[in-house]
Short mmCIF file of C-alpha atoms in Angstrom, two decimals:
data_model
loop_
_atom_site.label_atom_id
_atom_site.label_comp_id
_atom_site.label_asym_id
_atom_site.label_seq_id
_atom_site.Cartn_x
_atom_site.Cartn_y
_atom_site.Cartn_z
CA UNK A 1 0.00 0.00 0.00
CA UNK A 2 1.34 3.28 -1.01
CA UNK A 3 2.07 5.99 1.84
CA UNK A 4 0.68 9.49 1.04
CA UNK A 5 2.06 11.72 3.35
CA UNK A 6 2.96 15.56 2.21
CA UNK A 7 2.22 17.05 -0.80
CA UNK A 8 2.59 15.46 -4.29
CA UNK A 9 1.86 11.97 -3.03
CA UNK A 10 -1.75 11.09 -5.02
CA UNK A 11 0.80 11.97 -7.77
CA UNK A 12 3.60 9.52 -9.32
CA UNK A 13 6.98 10.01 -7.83
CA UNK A 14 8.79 12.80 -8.65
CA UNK A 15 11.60 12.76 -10.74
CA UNK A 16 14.99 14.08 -9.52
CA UNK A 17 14.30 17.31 -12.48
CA UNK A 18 10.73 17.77 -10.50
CA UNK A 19 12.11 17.23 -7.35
CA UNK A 20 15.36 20.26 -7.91
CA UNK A 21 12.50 22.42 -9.68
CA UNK A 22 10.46 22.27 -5.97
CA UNK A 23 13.34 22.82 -4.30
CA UNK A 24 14.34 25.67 -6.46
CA UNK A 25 11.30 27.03 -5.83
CA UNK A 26 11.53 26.93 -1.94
CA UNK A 27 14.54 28.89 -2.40
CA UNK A 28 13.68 31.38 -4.39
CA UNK A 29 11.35 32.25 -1.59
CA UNK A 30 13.95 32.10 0.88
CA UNK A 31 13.21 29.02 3.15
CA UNK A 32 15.40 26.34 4.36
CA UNK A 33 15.09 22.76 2.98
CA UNK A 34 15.44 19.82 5.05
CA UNK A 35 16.35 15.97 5.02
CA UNK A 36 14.60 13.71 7.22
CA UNK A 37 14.51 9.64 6.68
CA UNK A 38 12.38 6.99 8.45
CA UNK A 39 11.45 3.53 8.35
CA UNK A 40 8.35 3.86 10.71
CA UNK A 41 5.77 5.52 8.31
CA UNK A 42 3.20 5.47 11.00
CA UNK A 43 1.00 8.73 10.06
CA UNK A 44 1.26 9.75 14.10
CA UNK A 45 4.62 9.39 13.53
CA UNK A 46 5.31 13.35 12.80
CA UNK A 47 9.32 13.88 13.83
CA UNK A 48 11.70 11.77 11.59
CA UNK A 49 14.95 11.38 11.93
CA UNK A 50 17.25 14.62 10.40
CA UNK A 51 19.83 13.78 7.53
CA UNK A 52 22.33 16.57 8.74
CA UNK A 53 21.04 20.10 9.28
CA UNK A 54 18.84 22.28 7.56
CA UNK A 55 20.20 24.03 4.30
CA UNK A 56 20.58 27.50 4.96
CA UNK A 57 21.37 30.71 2.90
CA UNK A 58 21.20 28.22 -0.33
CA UNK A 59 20.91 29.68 -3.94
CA UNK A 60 20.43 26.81 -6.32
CA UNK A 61 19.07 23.84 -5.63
CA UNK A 62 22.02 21.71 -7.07
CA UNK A 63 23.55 21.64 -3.32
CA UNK A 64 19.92 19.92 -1.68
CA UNK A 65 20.21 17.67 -4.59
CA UNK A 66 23.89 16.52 -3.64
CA UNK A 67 22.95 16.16 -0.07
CA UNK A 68 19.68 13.74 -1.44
CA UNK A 69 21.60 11.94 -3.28
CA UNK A 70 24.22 11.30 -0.47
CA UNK A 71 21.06 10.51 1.61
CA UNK A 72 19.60 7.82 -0.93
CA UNK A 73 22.96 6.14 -1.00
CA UNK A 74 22.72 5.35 3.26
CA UNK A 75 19.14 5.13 3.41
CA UNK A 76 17.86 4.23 0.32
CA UNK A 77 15.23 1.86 1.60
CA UNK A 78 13.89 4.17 3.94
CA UNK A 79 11.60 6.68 3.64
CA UNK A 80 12.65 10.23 2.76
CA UNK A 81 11.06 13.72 3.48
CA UNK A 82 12.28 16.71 2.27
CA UNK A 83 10.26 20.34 4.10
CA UNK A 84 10.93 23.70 3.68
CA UNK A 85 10.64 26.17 6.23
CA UNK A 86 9.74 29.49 6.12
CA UNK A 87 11.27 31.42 8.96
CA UNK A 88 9.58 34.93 7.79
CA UNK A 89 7.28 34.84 10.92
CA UNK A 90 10.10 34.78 13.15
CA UNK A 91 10.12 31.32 13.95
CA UNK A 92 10.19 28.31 11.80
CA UNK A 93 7.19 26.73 9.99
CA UNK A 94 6.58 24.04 7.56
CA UNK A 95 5.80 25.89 3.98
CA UNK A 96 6.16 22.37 1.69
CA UNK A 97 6.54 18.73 2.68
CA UNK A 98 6.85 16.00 0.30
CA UNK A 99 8.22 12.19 -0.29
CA UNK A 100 11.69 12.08 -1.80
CA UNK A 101 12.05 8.70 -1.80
CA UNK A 102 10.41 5.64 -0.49
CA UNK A 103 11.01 1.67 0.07
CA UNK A 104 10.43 -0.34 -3.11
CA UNK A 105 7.75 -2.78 -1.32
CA UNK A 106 5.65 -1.12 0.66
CA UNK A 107 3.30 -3.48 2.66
CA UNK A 108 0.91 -0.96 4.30
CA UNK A 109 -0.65 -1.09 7.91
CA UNK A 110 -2.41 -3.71 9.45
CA UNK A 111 -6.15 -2.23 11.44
CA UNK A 112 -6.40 -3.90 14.90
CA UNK A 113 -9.33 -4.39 16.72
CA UNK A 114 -10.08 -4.59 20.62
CA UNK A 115 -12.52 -5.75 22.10
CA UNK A 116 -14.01 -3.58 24.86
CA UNK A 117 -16.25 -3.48 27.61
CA UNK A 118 -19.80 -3.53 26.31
CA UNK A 119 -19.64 -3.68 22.25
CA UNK A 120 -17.09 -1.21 22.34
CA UNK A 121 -13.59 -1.70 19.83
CA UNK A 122 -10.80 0.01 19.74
CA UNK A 123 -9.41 0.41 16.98
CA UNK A 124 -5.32 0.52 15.87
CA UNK A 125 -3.06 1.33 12.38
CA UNK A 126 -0.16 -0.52 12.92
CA UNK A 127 2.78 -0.96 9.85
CA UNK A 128 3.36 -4.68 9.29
CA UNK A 129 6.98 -3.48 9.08
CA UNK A 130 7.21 -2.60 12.37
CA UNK A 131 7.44 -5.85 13.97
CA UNK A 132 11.52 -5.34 12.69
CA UNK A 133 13.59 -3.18 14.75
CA UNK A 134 14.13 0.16 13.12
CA UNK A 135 16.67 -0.18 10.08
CA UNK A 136 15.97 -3.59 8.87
CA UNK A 137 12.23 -2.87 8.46
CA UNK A 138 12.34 -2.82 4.81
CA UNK A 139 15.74 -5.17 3.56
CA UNK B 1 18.68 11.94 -32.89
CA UNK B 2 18.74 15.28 -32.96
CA UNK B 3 15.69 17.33 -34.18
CA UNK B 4 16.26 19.13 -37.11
CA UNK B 5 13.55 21.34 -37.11
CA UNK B 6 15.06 22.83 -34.01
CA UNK B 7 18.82 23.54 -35.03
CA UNK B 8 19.34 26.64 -36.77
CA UNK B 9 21.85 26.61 -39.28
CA UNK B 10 23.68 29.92 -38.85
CA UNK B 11 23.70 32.31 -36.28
CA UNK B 12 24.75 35.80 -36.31
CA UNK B 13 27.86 36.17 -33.00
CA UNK B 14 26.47 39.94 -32.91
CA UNK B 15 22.65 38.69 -32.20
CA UNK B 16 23.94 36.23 -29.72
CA UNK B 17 26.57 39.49 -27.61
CA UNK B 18 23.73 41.28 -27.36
CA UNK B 19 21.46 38.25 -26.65
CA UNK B 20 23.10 37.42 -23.49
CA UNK B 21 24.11 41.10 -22.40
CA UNK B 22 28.17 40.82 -22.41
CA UNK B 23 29.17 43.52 -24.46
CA UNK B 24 27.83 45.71 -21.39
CA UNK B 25 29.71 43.63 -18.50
CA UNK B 26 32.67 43.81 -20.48
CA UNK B 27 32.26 47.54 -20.86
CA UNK B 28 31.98 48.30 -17.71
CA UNK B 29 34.84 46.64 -16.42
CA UNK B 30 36.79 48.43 -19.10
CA UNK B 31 35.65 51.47 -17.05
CA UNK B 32 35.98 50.68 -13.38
CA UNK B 33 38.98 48.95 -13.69
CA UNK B 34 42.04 50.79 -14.41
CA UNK B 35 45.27 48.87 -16.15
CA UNK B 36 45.07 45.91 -16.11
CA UNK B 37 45.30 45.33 -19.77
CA UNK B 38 46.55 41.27 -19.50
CA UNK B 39 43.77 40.46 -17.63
CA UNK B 40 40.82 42.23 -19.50
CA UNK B 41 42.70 40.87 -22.95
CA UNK B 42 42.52 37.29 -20.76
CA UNK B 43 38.61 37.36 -20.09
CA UNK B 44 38.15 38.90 -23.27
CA UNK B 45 39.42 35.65 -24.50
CA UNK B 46 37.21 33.51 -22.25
CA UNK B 47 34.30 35.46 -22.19
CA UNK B 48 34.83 34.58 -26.56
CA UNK B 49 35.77 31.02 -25.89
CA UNK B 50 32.15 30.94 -24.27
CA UNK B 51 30.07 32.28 -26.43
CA UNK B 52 31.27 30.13 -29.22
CA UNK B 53 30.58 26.82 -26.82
CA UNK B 54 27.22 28.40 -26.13
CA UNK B 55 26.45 28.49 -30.48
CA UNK B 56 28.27 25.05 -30.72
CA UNK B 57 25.52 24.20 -27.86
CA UNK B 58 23.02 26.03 -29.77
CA UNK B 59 23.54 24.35 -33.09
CA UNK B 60 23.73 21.08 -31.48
CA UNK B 61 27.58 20.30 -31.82
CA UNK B 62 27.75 18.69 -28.43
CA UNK B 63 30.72 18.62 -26.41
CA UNK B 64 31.41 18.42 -22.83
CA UNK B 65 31.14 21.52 -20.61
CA UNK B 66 33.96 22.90 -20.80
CA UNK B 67 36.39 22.92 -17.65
CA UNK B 68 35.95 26.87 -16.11
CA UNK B 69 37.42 26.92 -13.21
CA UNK B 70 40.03 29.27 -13.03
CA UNK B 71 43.27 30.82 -10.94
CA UNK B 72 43.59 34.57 -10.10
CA UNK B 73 47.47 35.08 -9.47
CA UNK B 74 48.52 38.19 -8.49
CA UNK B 75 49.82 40.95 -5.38
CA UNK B 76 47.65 42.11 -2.97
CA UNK B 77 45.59 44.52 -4.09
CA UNK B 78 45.17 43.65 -7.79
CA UNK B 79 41.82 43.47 -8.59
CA UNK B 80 41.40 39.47 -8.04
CA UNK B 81 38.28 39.94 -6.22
CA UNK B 82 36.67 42.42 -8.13
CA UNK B 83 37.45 40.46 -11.25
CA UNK B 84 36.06 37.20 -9.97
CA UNK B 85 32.56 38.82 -9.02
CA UNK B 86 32.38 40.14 -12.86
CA UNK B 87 33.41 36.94 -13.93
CA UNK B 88 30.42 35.45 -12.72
CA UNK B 89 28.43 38.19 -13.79
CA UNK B 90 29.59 36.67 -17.18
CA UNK B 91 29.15 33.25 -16.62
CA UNK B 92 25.83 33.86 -15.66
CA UNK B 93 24.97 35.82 -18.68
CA UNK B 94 26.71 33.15 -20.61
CA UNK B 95 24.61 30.73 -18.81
CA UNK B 96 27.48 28.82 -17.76
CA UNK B 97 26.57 29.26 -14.22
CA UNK B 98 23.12 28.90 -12.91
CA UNK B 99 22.49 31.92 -10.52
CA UNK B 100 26.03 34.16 -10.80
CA UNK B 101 26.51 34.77 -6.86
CA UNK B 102 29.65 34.59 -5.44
CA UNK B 103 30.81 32.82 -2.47
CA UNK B 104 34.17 34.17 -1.22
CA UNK B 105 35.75 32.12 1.08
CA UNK B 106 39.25 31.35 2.54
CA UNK B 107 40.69 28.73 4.89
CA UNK B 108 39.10 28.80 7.90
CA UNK B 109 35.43 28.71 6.20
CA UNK B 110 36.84 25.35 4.47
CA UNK B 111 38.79 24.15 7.18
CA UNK B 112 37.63 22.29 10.17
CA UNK B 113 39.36 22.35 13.50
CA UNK B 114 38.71 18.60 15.10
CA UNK B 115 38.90 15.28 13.22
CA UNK B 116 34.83 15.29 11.27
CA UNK B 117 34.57 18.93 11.35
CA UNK B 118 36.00 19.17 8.06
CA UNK B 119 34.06 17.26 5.46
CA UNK B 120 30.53 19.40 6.56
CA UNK B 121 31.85 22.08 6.94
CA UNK B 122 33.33 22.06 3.44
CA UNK B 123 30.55 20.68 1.82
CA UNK B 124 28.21 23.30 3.55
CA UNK B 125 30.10 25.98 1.49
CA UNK B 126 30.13 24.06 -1.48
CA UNK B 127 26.12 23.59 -1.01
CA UNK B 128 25.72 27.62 -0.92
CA UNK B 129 28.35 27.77 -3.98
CA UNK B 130 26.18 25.84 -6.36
CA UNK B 131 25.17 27.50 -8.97
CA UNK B 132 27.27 30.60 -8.68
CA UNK B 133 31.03 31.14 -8.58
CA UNK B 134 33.67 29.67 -5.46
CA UNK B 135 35.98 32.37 -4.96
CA UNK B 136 38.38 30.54 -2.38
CA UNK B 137 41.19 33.23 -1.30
CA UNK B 138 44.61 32.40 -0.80
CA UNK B 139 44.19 29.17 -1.73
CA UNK B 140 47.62 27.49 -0.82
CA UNK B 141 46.69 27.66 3.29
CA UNK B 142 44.56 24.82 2.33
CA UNK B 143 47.71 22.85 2.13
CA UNK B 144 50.59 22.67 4.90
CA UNK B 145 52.84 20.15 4.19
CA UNK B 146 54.60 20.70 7.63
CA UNK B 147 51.78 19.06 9.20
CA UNK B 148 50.85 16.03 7.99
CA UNK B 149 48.02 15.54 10.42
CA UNK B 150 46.44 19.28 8.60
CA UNK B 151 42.65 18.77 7.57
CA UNK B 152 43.18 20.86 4.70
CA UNK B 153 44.18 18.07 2.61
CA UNK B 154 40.49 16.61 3.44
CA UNK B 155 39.26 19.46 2.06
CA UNK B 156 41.24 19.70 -1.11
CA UNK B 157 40.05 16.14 -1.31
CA UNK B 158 36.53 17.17 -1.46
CA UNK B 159 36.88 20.27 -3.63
CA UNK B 160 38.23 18.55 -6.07
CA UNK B 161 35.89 15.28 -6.36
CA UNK B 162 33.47 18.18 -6.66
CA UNK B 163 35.18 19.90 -9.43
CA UNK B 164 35.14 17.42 -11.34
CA UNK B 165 31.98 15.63 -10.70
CA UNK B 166 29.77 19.00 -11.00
CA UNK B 167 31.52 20.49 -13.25
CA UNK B 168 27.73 22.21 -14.64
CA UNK B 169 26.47 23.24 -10.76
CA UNK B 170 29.52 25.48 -9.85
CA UNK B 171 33.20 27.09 -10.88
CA UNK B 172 35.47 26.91 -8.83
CA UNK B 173 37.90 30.24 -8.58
CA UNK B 174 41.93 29.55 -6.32
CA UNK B 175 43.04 32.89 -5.76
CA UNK B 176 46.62 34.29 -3.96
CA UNK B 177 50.07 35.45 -4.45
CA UNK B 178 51.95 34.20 -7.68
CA UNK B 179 55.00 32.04 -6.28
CA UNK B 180 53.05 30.63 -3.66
CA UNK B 181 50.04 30.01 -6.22
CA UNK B 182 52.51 28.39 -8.03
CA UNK B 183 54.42 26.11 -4.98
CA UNK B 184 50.66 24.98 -4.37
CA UNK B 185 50.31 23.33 -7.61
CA UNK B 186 53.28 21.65 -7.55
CA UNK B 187 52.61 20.00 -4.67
CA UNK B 188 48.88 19.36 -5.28
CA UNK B 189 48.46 18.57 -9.41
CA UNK B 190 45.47 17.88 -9.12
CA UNK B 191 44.21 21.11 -8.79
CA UNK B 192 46.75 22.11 -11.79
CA UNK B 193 44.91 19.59 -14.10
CA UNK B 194 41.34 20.62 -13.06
CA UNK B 195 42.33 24.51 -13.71
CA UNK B 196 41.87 25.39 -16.90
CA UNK B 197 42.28 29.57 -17.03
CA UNK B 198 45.28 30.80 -15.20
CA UNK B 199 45.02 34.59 -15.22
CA UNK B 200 47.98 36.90 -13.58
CA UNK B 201 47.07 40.29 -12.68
CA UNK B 202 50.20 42.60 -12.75
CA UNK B 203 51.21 45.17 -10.14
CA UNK B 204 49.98 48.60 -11.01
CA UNK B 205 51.77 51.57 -12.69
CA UNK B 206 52.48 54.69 -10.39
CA UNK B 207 50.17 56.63 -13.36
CA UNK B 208 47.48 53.46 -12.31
CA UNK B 209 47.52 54.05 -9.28
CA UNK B 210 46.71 57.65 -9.44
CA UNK B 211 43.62 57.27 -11.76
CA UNK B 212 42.61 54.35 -9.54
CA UNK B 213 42.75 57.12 -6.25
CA UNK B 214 40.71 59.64 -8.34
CA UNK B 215 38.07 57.46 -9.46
CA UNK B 216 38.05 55.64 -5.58
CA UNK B 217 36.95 59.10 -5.03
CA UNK B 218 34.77 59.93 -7.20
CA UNK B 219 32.87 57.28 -6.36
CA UNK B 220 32.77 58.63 -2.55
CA UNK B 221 31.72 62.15 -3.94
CA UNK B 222 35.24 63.30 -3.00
CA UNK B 223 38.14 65.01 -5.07
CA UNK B 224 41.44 66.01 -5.47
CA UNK B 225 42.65 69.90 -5.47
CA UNK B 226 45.23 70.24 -8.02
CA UNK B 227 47.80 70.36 -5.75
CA UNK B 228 46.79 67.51 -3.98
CA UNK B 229 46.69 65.10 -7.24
CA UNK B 230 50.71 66.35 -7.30
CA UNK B 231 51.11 65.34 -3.58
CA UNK B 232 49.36 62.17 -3.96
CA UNK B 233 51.38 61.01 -7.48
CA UNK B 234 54.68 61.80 -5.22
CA UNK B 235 52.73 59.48 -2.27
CA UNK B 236 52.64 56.79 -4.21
CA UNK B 237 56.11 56.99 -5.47
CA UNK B 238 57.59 56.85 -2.04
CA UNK B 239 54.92 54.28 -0.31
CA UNK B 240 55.87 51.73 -3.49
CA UNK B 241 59.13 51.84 -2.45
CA UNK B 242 57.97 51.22 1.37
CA UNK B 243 57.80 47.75 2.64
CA UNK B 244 54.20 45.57 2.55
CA UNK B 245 52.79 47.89 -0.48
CA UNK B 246 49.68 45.91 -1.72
CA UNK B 247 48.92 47.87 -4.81
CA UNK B 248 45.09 49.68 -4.89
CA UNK B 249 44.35 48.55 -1.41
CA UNK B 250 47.26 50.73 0.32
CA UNK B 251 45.64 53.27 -2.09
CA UNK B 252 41.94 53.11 -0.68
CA UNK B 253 43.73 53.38 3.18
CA UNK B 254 45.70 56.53 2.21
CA UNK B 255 42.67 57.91 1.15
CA UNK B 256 40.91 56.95 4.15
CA UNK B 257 43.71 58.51 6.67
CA UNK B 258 43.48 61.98 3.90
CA UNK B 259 39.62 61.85 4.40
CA UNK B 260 40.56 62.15 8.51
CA UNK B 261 42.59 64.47 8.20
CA UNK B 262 40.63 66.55 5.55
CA UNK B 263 37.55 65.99 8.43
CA UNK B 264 39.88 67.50 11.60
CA UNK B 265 41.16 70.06 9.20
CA UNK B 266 37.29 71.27 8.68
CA UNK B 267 36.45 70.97 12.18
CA UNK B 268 39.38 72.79 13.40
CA UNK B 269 37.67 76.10 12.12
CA UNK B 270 34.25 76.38 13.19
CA UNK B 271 33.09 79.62 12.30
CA UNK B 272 34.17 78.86 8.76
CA UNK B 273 31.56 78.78 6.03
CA UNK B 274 31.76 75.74 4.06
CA UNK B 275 30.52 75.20 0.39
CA UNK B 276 29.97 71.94 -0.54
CA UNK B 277 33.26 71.74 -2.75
CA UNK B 278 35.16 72.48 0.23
CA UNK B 279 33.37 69.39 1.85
CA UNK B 280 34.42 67.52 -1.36
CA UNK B 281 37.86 68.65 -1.67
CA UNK B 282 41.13 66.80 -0.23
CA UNK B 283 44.11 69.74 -0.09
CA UNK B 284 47.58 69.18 -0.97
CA UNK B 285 48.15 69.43 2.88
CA UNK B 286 45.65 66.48 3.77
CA UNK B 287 47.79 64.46 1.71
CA UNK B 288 51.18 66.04 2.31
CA UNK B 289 50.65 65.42 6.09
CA UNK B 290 51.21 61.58 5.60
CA UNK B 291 54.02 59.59 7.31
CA UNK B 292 55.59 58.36 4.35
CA UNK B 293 56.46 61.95 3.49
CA UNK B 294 58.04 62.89 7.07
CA UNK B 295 60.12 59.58 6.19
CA UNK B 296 62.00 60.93 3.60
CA UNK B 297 63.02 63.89 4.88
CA UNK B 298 64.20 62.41 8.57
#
């Protein structure tokens, strides 16, 4: 089952073209793009881990592109996120959040059911790959 | 294949100048830099040696990018700077370069200081580089061969896997001091093999120097009295003959300390009525009151 998190995701992958002209874009408007990786796509699961620090003071987006690329090559079977934040405000905030790259077989999430006092259930989304411990989730 | 219907046949070189806007860049670096003849003749050359890739490109004679990087050898003071932002004013216009910023950097913004530090810290600067033009600044610190233990060599390691590799996202630009430019290459080829425009800026004439002054000032709103131009040419004479003389840099500071002393000449007579040439004007004695001149006569 495909994961649509972010923007773009009802859409086919991006290519790496699509994916520098979004970035350029981001830039152009002056916010810093981010890495972030994860093999737990749970949809609660909001903070990922960072690939290195936020790009700052950037100009083309050639150098987010290097830093992807250098992030597929360690965790290409992982999930990768790349945001942009607009600090105009002051303080951070998410502008742009999309999938850079995902596993190749994603299995989806299994829905749990509990049983409750009266006819009550409880309901639970949990990712069939997350019986593995975190980095051999997808091999 | 290539499409046919897309390829023009001929071009015209003076529709494709004015296409991309260098006549003008060229121009004005004609006009706001002074001597320098080698080095305008130099990216003259270049700026020519581009345009005919870009109709090559154009007409679909593919070849690969050609190698830009490029080393400014020269004094202190020459003009390396200034000439590397216009030459990625050029490249851009070209479209040889992306975005045409500059990134000037030297050592320590390449450099790290513990064992990791380095290889971030390097690649950070190449990140905000891409696109534009590297300008790294007395580029031989990168390499100490006293110490073998020195990072630097990490980060000549990295520069130069990125020169080659991304040879389209950035240029790469080693500037410093001719022998030690050239002691650099020796010991790192490498870097010789990747550069493909060496371009020596020569020391300015004493005549130079003097235009350069007047037009530093002009550009401040500021301007010589007659008799201060005289003062000044003598200036220079004696301060090139004075140790640590970098050329139009010691030029811009003497005009600085004349500008003081211009400013506690005016204030020393308050009741004074000042036109706004008077404001403007820097008098033989502003100049004459220097410390090169009470050298010579001790």
């Amino acid at each position: 089952m495909r994961i649509t998190q972010g923007a773009f995701s009802f859409l086919p992958d991006l290519t790496d073209d699509q994916i520098a002209a979004q970035v350029q874009y981001c830039l152009e408007k002056g916010w810093a793009v981010n890495l972030e990786y994860t093999d737990d796509p749970h949809p609660r699961n909001t903070y990922w881990e960072m690939w290195g620090l936020p790009m700052f003071d950037l100009k083309d987006a050639a150098g987010v592109l290097l830093e992807l690329k250098e992030c597929r090559k360690h965790f290409g079977d992982r999930y990768i996120r790349l945001s942009a934040f607009d600090a105009s405000h002051g303080w951070e905030s998410v502008r742009l959040s999309f999938i850079v790259n995902r596993p190749a077989n994603e299995p989806g999430f299994k829905l749990q059911r509990t049983e409750m006092e009266g006819r009550h259930v409880q309901y639970t989304t949990v990712p069939y790959s997350a019986d593995k411990p975190e980095g051999q989730r997808y091999k | 294949m290539l499409d046919e219907t897309l390829v023009p046949t001929s071009v015209r070189l003076r529709d494709e100048i004015e296409g991309a806007g260098i006549n003008e860049v060229l121009a004005q670096l004609d006009e706001d830099l002074i001597g320098l003849k080698p080095v305008k003749t130099r990216i003259r050359e270049i700026a020519s040696l581009l345009l005919i890739e870009r109709v090559r490109q154009k007409m679909g004679l593919l070849g690969d990018t050609p190698t830009l990087h490029m080393s400014f050898t020269g004094n202190p003071g020459t003009g390396k700077t200034t000439v590397a932002l216009r030459m990625a004013s050029i490249l851009h216009k070209l479209g040889f370069v992306r975005r045409g910023h500059l990134v000037s950097v030297t050592r320590d913004d390449l450099v790290g200081q513990y064992i990791g530090h380095t290889a971030p810290k390097t690649k950070e600067i190449l990140k905000k580089a891409m696109g534009g033009v590297l300008f790294i600044d007395e580029a031989y610190y990168l390499y100490r061969p006293e110490n073998e233990r020195d990072y630097g060599q990490e980060a000549i390691e990295i520069l130069l896997q990125v020169m080659e590799t991304q040879r389209d996202d950035l240029v790469v630009i080693l500037a410093g001091y001719g022998d030690r430019m050239e002691k650099f290459f020796t010991s790192n080829p490498g870097f010789r093999s990747r550069i493909a425009h060496h371009v020596d800026f020569p020391d300015y004439e004493e005549k130079e120097l003097g235009d350069i002054a007047e037009l530093m000032l002009k550009q401040q709103n500021y301007q010589f009295s007659e008799g201060a131009r005289r003062a000044f040419d003598e200036y220079i004479h004696l301060r090139k003959q004075q140790p640590l003389f970098s050329n139009a840099r010691s030029i811009r500071n003497a005009l600085d300390r004349a500008r003081l002393r211009q400013a506690n000449r005016l204030v020393a007579d308050l009741d004074r009525e000042l036109t706004a040439t008077d404001i403007m004007t820097l008098e033989e004695s502003d100049i004459r009151a220097s410390r090169v001149f009470s050298k010579t006569e001790s």
